[in-house]
Amino acid sequence: MQLYNSLTKTKDEFVPHEPGKVSMYTCGPTVYHFAHIGNLRTYIMEDILDRYLRYAGYEVTRVMNITDVGHLTSDADTGEDKMLKGAKREKKTVMEIAKFYTDKFFEDCKMLNIRRPEVVEPATSCIDEFIKVIESLIEKDFAYEAGGNIYFDTSKLDQYYKFHNFEEEDLAVGVREGVEADGNKRNKADFVLWFTKSKFDDQELKWDSPWGIGYPGWHIECSCISMKHLGEHLDIHCGGIDNAFPHHTNEIAQSEAYLGHKWCNWWVHVLHLNTNSGKMSKSKGEFLTVSLLTEKGYDPMVYRFFCLQSHYRKSLVFSWENMDNAKVAYNKLIARIAALKEEGEVDAAAFEELKAGFVKALDNDLNTSLAVTAIYDVLKAKTNDATKRALLADFDRVLCLNLLENAAKLNAEKEAPAETVKSDDPFVAWIEEQIEARKNAKKEKNYAEADRIRAELLEKGVTLIDTKEGTTYQIG
Ligand code: AMP
Ligand code: ZN
């Protein structure tokens, strides 16, 4: 498999450290608020990588942290702790909001068919590991104490900026406009490993340490949690593109200084989901969550489908119009699958040939949009329905779009008498409401309204069929 590596900036043949086994680390959520659908784009694409590696026969062990301490409002060691900010907003304790939003995050993941990693570890449960690694970094002279905090000394490295060709003068952590420079740092790029002195006296969670009572910096948690569960050699580390600097750059600095050798071979970064007005955020504009999508009548699978239609290394623009298009396309696809008969024998040769197209797409740096095209190739192929159904079930081990499940649901709904069906699928429920409204309009001889409803349904890909028994419909 060819997989783009942010370290080499090329697509390289993926070779794990140990044959047949893959260790994979994912930066988890900062649990101070709901995840927005931008965050979830990253987790969906990482899920595809995880599932495709398993599909390709690797034994994958995946670890994710939960950031419940240390992530400041600026990634550059300044600002308030995001968790504390969340706790104040909701008048709860930090641990209460950590629990609440961790649970909500995994509920969102479940709705989007995102697998839960084997290990999920909150930062607050690894304080001893952080202290051990920081002590070793001080001993090795890679870290120093200044003004009560412990800093990583980036001048001790041959190359600090692993992903970018930054010059220190061009990009200085902590001295962005409007941010006060930290006078304790020996070099502008140095970063905090442990805080004992922060501007925020009300930091709720603090622990005893050899340097006084304090709390860890954000970056150290991912290095330590990864090494704790996955050892000294990590195959793949992933996260959203904003994590490449400073977070992942700092992770590499401290992990390799601690280990004395190269730590992680592959760095996979997912580009952002943006809105028409720019970067998606939790504080400005409409806060886009999975619950909001379902409230507005979109099956979470429509959002997964929308994400898979574009490549993870391209930024993606969210708009309600784009979601409507994805919904129509997804519903049409499900309707076509629902029309496949459950009969016949799988034709092994046709199966292998069509599967090869799917594998080729994902082997090429996880080209999910071509993998989706491979579904349509199956539907168009000159082979029997049993082979087509078997292929769709096989592809859905990776894509997880509930293809056959939703097709079966659609068939069951079509068979059930109209009055008794109250579909869980918001789109189907909406269609049924429209059919009822049209029936009433006709009764009242309001034919203009009846025609308007028919036209609106047609625009959404739904064709009404009037029969003696009543009105049925066809999607696609
Ligand atoms: P956070 O909860 O802020 O720590 O972020 C969780 C994950 O979402 C990280 O991997 C981020 O890099 C990623 N992320 C943040 N914003 C976006 C976005 N707009 N689109 C895609 N991924 C994002
Ligand atoms: Zn991380």
Coordinates of C-alpha atoms and ligand atoms in Angstrom, one line a residue:
M1 CA 0.0 0.0 0.0
Q2 CA 1.2 3.5 -0.9
L3 CA 0.6 5.9 2.0
Y4 CA 1.6 9.6 2.0
N5 CA 4.0 10.4 4.8
S6 CA 4.2 14.0 6.1
L7 CA 7.8 13.3 7.2
T8 CA 9.1 12.4 3.8
K9 CA 6.4 14.4 1.9
T10 CA 6.0 11.6 -0.6
K11 CA 3.8 8.6 -1.0
D12 CA 5.8 5.6 0.3
E13 CA 5.2 1.9 0.3
F14 CA 3.9 1.2 3.8
V15 CA 6.1 -1.3 5.7
P16 CA 5.4 -1.8 9.4
H17 CA 8.2 -2.2 11.9
E18 CA 7.1 -5.8 12.6
P19 CA 5.8 -7.9 9.7
G20 CA 2.0 -8.3 9.7
K21 CA 1.5 -6.0 12.7
V22 CA 0.7 -2.3 12.8
S23 CA 0.8 0.0 15.8
M24 CA -1.3 3.1 15.3
Y25 CA -1.7 6.2 17.5
T26 CA -4.4 8.8 17.1
C27 CA -4.6 12.1 18.9
G28 CA -8.0 12.0 20.7
P29 CA -10.4 14.8 21.5
T30 CA -10.1 17.6 24.0
V31 CA -13.2 16.9 25.9
Y32 CA -14.3 20.4 26.9
H33 CA -17.2 20.5 24.4
F34 CA -18.9 18.4 21.7
A35 CA -16.8 17.3 18.8
H36 CA -17.8 19.3 15.7
I37 CA -18.2 17.5 12.3
G38 CA -14.8 18.9 11.3
N39 CA -13.1 16.9 14.1
L40 CA -15.2 13.9 13.1
R41 CA -14.0 14.2 9.5
T42 CA -10.5 13.5 10.8
Y43 CA -11.8 10.5 12.9
I44 CA -13.7 9.1 10.0
M45 CA -10.7 9.2 7.7
E46 CA -8.5 7.7 10.4
D47 CA -11.1 5.0 10.8
I48 CA -10.9 4.1 7.1
L49 CA -7.1 3.8 7.4
D50 CA -7.5 1.5 10.5
R51 CA -10.2 -0.6 8.8
Y52 CA -8.4 -0.9 5.5
L53 CA -5.2 -2.1 7.2
R54 CA -7.2 -4.8 8.9
Y55 CA -9.0 -5.6 5.6
A56 CA -5.5 -5.9 4.1
G57 CA -4.6 -8.6 6.7
Y58 CA -2.6 -6.6 9.3
E59 CA -3.1 -7.0 13.0
V60 CA -3.7 -3.4 14.1
T61 CA -3.4 -2.2 17.7
R62 CA -4.7 1.3 18.0
V63 CA -4.4 3.7 20.9
M64 CA -6.1 7.1 21.4
N65 CA -5.7 9.6 24.2
I66 CA -8.4 11.7 25.8
T67 CA -7.1 15.2 26.5
D68 CA -8.6 16.1 29.8
V69 CA -5.8 18.3 31.0
G70 CA -3.1 20.6 29.6
H71 CA -4.5 21.8 26.3
L72 CA -4.4 25.5 26.5
T73 CA -6.6 27.8 24.4
S74 CA -3.6 28.5 22.2
D75 CA -1.5 25.5 21.0
A76 CA 1.5 27.6 21.9
D77 CA 1.5 27.2 25.7
T78 CA -0.5 30.3 26.3
G79 CA -4.1 31.0 27.3
E80 CA -6.4 29.2 29.7
D81 CA -6.7 25.4 30.0
K82 CA -9.5 24.5 27.6
M83 CA -11.0 22.1 30.2
L84 CA -11.1 24.7 32.9
K85 CA -12.8 27.1 30.4
G86 CA -15.4 24.4 29.6
A87 CA -16.0 23.7 33.3
K88 CA -16.6 27.4 34.1
R89 CA -18.9 27.7 31.1
E90 CA -21.1 24.9 32.4
K91 CA -20.6 25.5 36.1
K92 CA -19.3 21.9 36.6
T93 CA -16.0 20.3 37.7
V94 CA -13.4 19.5 35.1
M95 CA -13.8 15.8 35.7
E96 CA -17.6 16.1 35.2
I97 CA -17.3 17.7 31.9
A98 CA -14.5 15.3 30.8
K99 CA -16.8 12.4 31.5
F100 CA -19.8 14.0 29.8
Y101 CA -18.0 15.0 26.6
T102 CA -15.9 11.7 26.4
D103 CA -19.2 9.8 26.4
K104 CA -20.8 12.2 23.9
F105 CA -17.7 11.8 21.6
F106 CA -18.0 8.0 21.6
E107 CA -21.8 8.3 21.0
D108 CA -21.0 10.4 17.9
C109 CA -18.4 7.9 16.8
K110 CA -20.9 5.1 17.1
M111 CA -23.4 6.9 15.0
L112 CA -20.8 7.4 12.3
N113 CA -19.5 3.8 12.4
I114 CA -16.1 4.9 13.8
R115 CA -14.4 2.0 15.6
R116 CA -13.4 2.5 19.2
P117 CA -9.6 2.0 19.4
E118 CA -8.4 -0.9 21.5
V119 CA -6.9 1.5 24.1
V120 CA -8.4 4.8 25.1
E121 CA -6.5 6.5 27.8
P122 CA -7.2 9.8 29.5
A123 CA -4.2 12.1 30.1
T124 CA -5.1 12.4 33.8
S125 CA -4.5 8.7 34.4
C126 CA -0.8 8.8 33.2
I127 CA 0.7 11.5 35.4
D128 CA 3.4 9.2 36.7
E129 CA 4.5 8.3 33.2
F130 CA 4.7 12.0 32.2
I131 CA 6.9 12.7 35.3
K132 CA 9.2 9.8 34.6
V133 CA 9.8 10.9 31.0
I134 CA 10.3 14.5 32.0
E135 CA 12.8 13.5 34.7
S136 CA 14.7 11.6 32.1
L137 CA 14.7 14.5 29.6
I138 CA 16.1 16.8 32.4
E139 CA 18.8 14.2 33.2
K140 CA 19.7 13.9 29.5
D141 CA 19.9 17.7 29.3
F142 CA 17.0 18.1 26.9
A143 CA 14.9 19.9 29.4
Y144 CA 15.4 22.7 31.9
E145 CA 13.6 24.5 34.7
A146 CA 12.9 28.2 34.4
G147 CA 10.5 30.3 36.4
G148 CA 9.0 27.2 38.0
N149 CA 8.1 25.5 34.7
I150 CA 9.9 22.7 32.9
Y151 CA 10.7 23.4 29.2
F152 CA 12.0 21.3 26.4
D153 CA 15.2 22.8 25.0
T154 CA 14.8 22.7 21.2
S155 CA 18.3 24.0 20.6
K156 CA 19.6 20.5 21.6
L157 CA 18.2 18.9 18.4
D158 CA 19.8 18.8 15.0
Q159 CA 16.4 19.3 13.4
Y160 CA 13.4 20.5 15.3
Y161 CA 10.9 21.4 12.5
K162 CA 10.3 18.0 11.1
F163 CA 7.3 18.8 8.9
H164 CA 8.1 22.3 7.8
N165 CA 11.1 24.3 6.7
F166 CA 10.5 27.0 9.3
E167 CA 13.2 29.3 10.3
E168 CA 13.1 30.2 14.0
E169 CA 12.6 33.9 13.1
D170 CA 9.6 33.1 10.8
L171 CA 7.7 31.1 13.2
A172 CA 8.1 31.7 16.9
V173 CA 5.9 29.8 19.3
G174 CA 4.4 32.1 21.9
V175 CA 5.2 35.3 20.1
R176 CA 2.3 35.5 17.7
E177 CA 0.6 38.8 17.5
G178 CA -1.1 39.8 20.7
V179 CA 0.5 37.0 22.7
E180 CA 3.0 37.9 25.3
A181 CA 6.4 36.2 24.9
D182 CA 7.4 33.8 27.7
G183 CA 10.6 35.3 29.1
N184 CA 11.5 31.9 30.7
K185 CA 12.3 30.2 27.4
R186 CA 15.9 29.9 26.3
N187 CA 14.8 29.6 22.6
K188 CA 11.6 30.8 21.0
A189 CA 10.5 27.3 20.0
D190 CA 10.9 25.7 23.4
F191 CA 7.7 24.4 24.9
V192 CA 6.4 23.5 28.3
L193 CA 6.6 19.9 29.6
W194 CA 5.3 20.7 33.1
F195 CA 3.7 23.8 34.6
T196 CA 3.9 24.8 38.2
K197 CA 3.6 28.5 37.5
S198 CA 0.7 29.5 35.3
K199 CA -1.2 32.7 35.1
F200 CA -4.3 30.7 36.1
D201 CA -4.2 30.2 39.9
D202 CA -7.6 28.4 39.6
Q203 CA -6.3 25.5 37.5
E204 CA -8.5 22.8 39.0
L205 CA -6.4 19.6 38.5
K206 CA -2.9 19.7 39.9
W207 CA -0.5 16.9 40.9
D208 CA 2.6 16.7 43.1
S209 CA 5.9 16.5 41.1
P210 CA 9.6 16.7 41.8
W211 CA 9.3 20.4 40.6
G212 CA 6.3 21.4 42.8
I213 CA 2.6 21.1 42.4
G214 CA 1.5 21.5 38.8
Y215 CA 0.1 19.9 35.7
P216 CA 1.5 18.6 32.4
G217 CA 1.8 20.4 29.1
W218 CA -0.4 19.1 26.3
H219 CA 2.3 17.5 24.0
I220 CA 3.9 15.2 26.6
E221 CA 0.7 13.2 27.0
C222 CA 0.6 11.8 23.4
S223 CA 4.3 10.8 23.5
C224 CA 3.9 9.0 26.8
I225 CA 0.5 7.3 26.2
S226 CA 1.8 6.1 22.8
M227 CA 5.1 4.7 24.3
K228 CA 3.2 3.2 27.3
H229 CA 1.0 1.0 25.1
L230 CA 2.8 0.7 21.7
G231 CA 6.5 0.7 22.8
E232 CA 9.5 2.4 21.3
H233 CA 8.6 2.0 17.7
L234 CA 5.4 3.4 16.4
D235 CA 4.2 2.6 12.8
I236 CA 1.6 5.3 12.2
H237 CA 0.7 8.5 14.1
C238 CA -2.3 10.4 12.8
G239 CA -4.3 13.6 13.5
G240 CA -5.7 16.6 11.8
I241 CA -3.4 18.9 9.9
D242 CA -3.4 21.6 12.6
N243 CA -1.7 19.1 14.9
A244 CA 1.4 18.9 12.7
F245 CA 2.8 22.0 14.3
P246 CA 3.4 22.5 17.1
H247 CA 1.8 19.4 18.7
H248 CA 3.3 16.6 16.5
T249 CA 6.6 18.5 16.0
N250 CA 7.0 18.6 19.8
E251 CA 5.9 15.0 20.2
I252 CA 8.8 13.9 17.9
A253 CA 11.3 16.2 19.7
Q254 CA 10.6 14.8 23.2
S255 CA 10.0 11.2 22.2
E256 CA 13.2 10.9 20.2
A257 CA 15.2 12.8 22.8
Y258 CA 13.9 10.3 25.4
L259 CA 14.4 7.2 23.3
G260 CA 17.6 8.1 21.6
H261 CA 16.3 6.8 18.2
K262 CA 13.7 7.4 15.6
W263 CA 10.2 6.9 17.1
C264 CA 7.4 7.0 14.5
N265 CA 7.8 6.1 10.8
W266 CA 4.5 7.4 9.3
W267 CA 2.7 10.6 10.0
V268 CA -0.7 10.8 8.5
H269 CA -2.5 14.2 8.6
V270 CA -6.1 14.8 7.6
L271 CA -7.0 18.1 6.0
H272 CA -9.7 20.3 7.5
L273 CA -13.3 20.6 6.9
N274 CA -14.1 24.2 6.4
T275 CA -17.2 26.3 6.0
N276 CA -17.7 28.8 3.3
S277 CA -16.6 31.5 5.8
G278 CA -13.4 29.6 6.7
K279 CA -12.2 27.3 9.5
M280 CA -14.8 25.4 11.4
S281 CA -14.9 26.3 15.0
K282 CA -16.7 25.5 18.2
S283 CA -17.1 29.1 19.1
K284 CA -18.2 31.0 16.0
G285 CA -21.3 30.6 13.8
E286 CA -23.4 27.5 13.8
F287 CA -21.9 24.8 15.9
L288 CA -22.1 21.8 13.6
T289 CA -22.5 18.5 15.4
V290 CA -23.8 15.0 14.5
S291 CA -26.9 15.7 16.6
L292 CA -27.6 18.8 14.6
L293 CA -27.3 16.8 11.4
T294 CA -29.8 14.2 12.6
E295 CA -32.1 16.9 13.9
K296 CA -32.1 18.4 10.4
G297 CA -33.0 15.0 8.9
Y298 CA -29.6 13.7 7.7
D299 CA -28.7 10.0 8.5
P300 CA -25.1 10.1 10.0
M301 CA -24.2 7.7 7.1
V302 CA -24.9 10.6 4.7
Y303 CA -22.1 12.6 6.4
R304 CA -19.7 9.6 6.3
F305 CA -20.6 9.2 2.6
F306 CA -19.9 12.9 2.0
C307 CA -16.5 12.6 3.7
L308 CA -15.5 9.5 1.7
Q309 CA -16.3 11.2 -1.6
S310 CA -13.2 13.4 -1.2
H311 CA -9.6 12.6 -0.5
Y312 CA -8.3 13.0 3.0
R313 CA -5.4 15.2 1.9
K314 CA -7.7 17.8 0.3
S315 CA -9.6 20.3 2.4
L316 CA -13.3 19.9 2.2
V317 CA -16.0 22.6 2.3
F318 CA -19.2 21.9 4.2
S319 CA -22.5 23.5 3.2
W320 CA -26.1 22.4 3.6
E321 CA -26.3 22.2 -0.2
N322 CA -23.4 19.8 -0.3
M323 CA -25.1 17.7 2.4
D324 CA -28.4 17.7 0.4
N325 CA -26.5 16.5 -2.7
A326 CA -24.8 13.8 -0.6
K327 CA -28.2 12.7 0.8
V328 CA -29.8 12.4 -2.6
A329 CA -26.8 10.4 -3.9
Y330 CA -26.7 8.2 -0.8
N331 CA -30.5 7.5 -0.9
K332 CA -30.3 6.7 -4.7
L333 CA -27.4 4.3 -4.0
I334 CA -29.4 2.5 -1.3
A335 CA -32.4 2.3 -3.6
R336 CA -30.3 0.7 -6.3
I337 CA -28.9 -1.8 -3.8
A338 CA -32.3 -2.5 -2.5
A339 CA -33.3 -3.6 -6.0
L340 CA -30.7 -6.4 -6.0
K341 CA -32.2 -9.9 -5.6
E342 CA -31.0 -12.3 -3.0
E343 CA -30.5 -15.2 -5.3
G344 CA -27.8 -17.0 -7.3
E345 CA -24.3 -18.1 -6.5
V346 CA -21.3 -15.8 -6.1
D347 CA -19.2 -15.8 -9.3
A348 CA -15.6 -16.0 -7.8
A349 CA -13.9 -14.7 -10.9
A350 CA -16.1 -11.6 -11.2
F351 CA -15.8 -11.1 -7.5
E352 CA -12.0 -11.0 -7.6
E353 CA -11.9 -8.7 -10.6
L354 CA -14.3 -6.1 -9.1
K355 CA -12.6 -6.3 -5.7
A356 CA -9.3 -5.6 -7.4
G357 CA -10.6 -2.1 -8.4
F358 CA -11.6 -1.4 -4.8
V359 CA -8.2 -2.5 -3.4
K360 CA -6.3 -0.5 -6.1
A361 CA -8.2 2.7 -5.0
L362 CA -7.4 2.3 -1.3
D363 CA -3.9 1.0 -1.9
N364 CA -3.2 4.4 -3.6
D365 CA -3.0 6.5 -0.5
L366 CA -6.5 5.7 0.6
N367 CA -8.4 7.1 -2.4
T368 CA -11.8 6.8 -0.9
S369 CA -13.6 8.6 -3.7
L370 CA -12.4 6.0 -6.1
A371 CA -13.4 3.3 -3.6
V372 CA -16.9 4.8 -3.7
T373 CA -16.8 4.7 -7.5
A374 CA -16.0 1.0 -7.2
I375 CA -19.4 0.5 -5.6
Y376 CA -21.1 2.0 -8.7
D377 CA -18.8 -0.2 -10.9
V378 CA -20.2 -3.2 -9.0
L379 CA -23.8 -2.1 -9.6
K380 CA -23.2 -1.6 -13.3
A381 CA -21.2 -4.8 -13.8
K382 CA -22.4 -7.7 -15.9
T383 CA -22.6 -10.2 -13.1
N384 CA -25.4 -11.7 -11.0
D385 CA -26.9 -10.0 -7.9
A386 CA -25.4 -12.5 -5.5
T387 CA -21.9 -11.5 -6.6
K388 CA -22.9 -7.8 -6.4
R389 CA -24.3 -8.2 -2.9
A390 CA -21.2 -10.2 -1.7
L391 CA -18.9 -7.4 -3.1
L392 CA -20.9 -4.7 -1.4
A393 CA -20.7 -6.5 1.9
D394 CA -17.0 -6.9 1.4
F395 CA -16.3 -3.3 0.6
D396 CA -18.5 -2.2 3.5
R397 CA -16.1 -3.9 5.9
V398 CA -13.9 -0.8 5.2
L399 CA -16.3 1.9 4.1
C400 CA -19.0 1.1 6.8
L401 CA -21.8 2.9 5.0
N402 CA -24.5 0.4 6.1
L403 CA -25.1 -0.4 2.5
L404 CA -26.9 -3.7 2.8
E405 CA -28.5 -2.9 6.1
N406 CA -30.1 0.3 4.9
A407 CA -31.2 -1.4 1.6
A408 CA -32.9 -4.1 3.6
K409 CA -34.6 -1.5 5.8
L410 CA -35.9 0.3 2.7
N411 CA -37.3 -3.0 1.3
A412 CA -39.0 -3.7 4.7
E413 CA -40.5 -0.3 4.7
K414 CA -41.8 -0.7 1.2
E415 CA -43.5 -4.0 2.0
A416 CA -45.1 -2.8 5.2
P417 CA -48.6 -1.2 4.9
A418 CA -48.2 2.5 4.6
E419 CA -50.3 3.5 7.7
T420 CA -48.3 1.3 10.1
V421 CA -44.8 2.4 9.0
K422 CA -43.3 5.1 11.0
S423 CA -39.7 5.0 9.7
D424 CA -36.7 5.7 11.9
D425 CA -35.0 7.1 8.8
P426 CA -35.8 10.8 8.8
F427 CA -35.7 11.0 5.0
V428 CA -38.2 8.1 4.6
A429 CA -40.4 9.6 7.3
W430 CA -40.3 13.0 5.5
I431 CA -41.3 11.3 2.2
E432 CA -44.2 9.7 3.9
E433 CA -45.4 12.9 5.4
Q434 CA -45.3 14.6 2.0
I435 CA -47.3 11.8 0.5
E436 CA -49.9 12.2 3.2
A437 CA -50.0 16.0 2.7
R438 CA -50.4 15.5 -1.1
K439 CA -53.3 13.1 -0.5
N440 CA -55.0 15.7 1.7
A441 CA -54.4 18.5 -0.8
K442 CA -56.0 16.4 -3.5
K443 CA -59.0 15.7 -1.3
E444 CA -59.4 19.4 -0.8
K445 CA -59.0 19.9 -4.6
N446 CA -55.9 21.9 -4.1
Y447 CA -54.1 20.5 -7.1
A448 CA -51.5 23.2 -7.2
E449 CA -50.3 22.2 -3.8
A450 CA -50.4 18.5 -4.8
D451 CA -48.3 19.3 -7.8
R452 CA -45.9 21.4 -5.8
I453 CA -45.3 18.5 -3.4
R454 CA -44.8 16.0 -6.2
A455 CA -42.2 18.4 -7.8
E456 CA -40.4 19.0 -4.5
L457 CA -40.1 15.2 -4.0
L458 CA -38.8 14.8 -7.5
E459 CA -36.2 17.4 -7.0
K460 CA -35.0 15.3 -4.0
G461 CA -34.8 12.2 -6.3
V462 CA -38.2 10.7 -5.2
T463 CA -40.6 9.7 -7.9
L464 CA -44.3 9.2 -6.8
I465 CA -46.2 6.3 -8.3
D466 CA -50.0 6.6 -8.0
T467 CA -51.7 3.2 -8.0
K468 CA -55.2 1.9 -7.2
E469 CA -54.1 0.9 -3.8
G470 CA -52.6 4.3 -3.0
T471 CA -49.3 6.2 -3.7
T472 CA -45.9 4.5 -3.5
Y473 CA -42.6 5.9 -4.5
Q474 CA -39.2 5.2 -5.9
I475 CA -35.9 6.8 -4.9
G476 CA -33.4 7.3 -7.8
Ligands
AMP1 P1 -9.4 18.6 19.4 O1 -10.6 18.0 20.1 O2 -9.4 20.1 19.3 O3 -8.1 18.2 20.1 O4 -9.3 18.1 17.9 C1 -9.6 16.7 17.6 C2 -9.1 16.4 16.2 O5 -9.8 17.1 15.2 C3 -7.6 16.7 16.0 O6 -7.0 15.6 15.3 C4 -7.6 18.0 15.2 O7 -6.5 18.1 14.4 C5 -8.9 17.7 14.3 N1 -9.5 18.9 13.8 C6 -9.7 20.1 14.4 N2 -10.4 21.0 13.6 C7 -10.7 20.3 12.4 C8 -11.4 20.6 11.2 N3 -11.9 21.8 11.0 N4 -11.4 19.6 10.2 C9 -10.9 18.4 10.4 N5 -10.2 18.1 11.6 C10 -10.1 19.0 12.5
ZN2 ZN -1.8 14.3 20.4

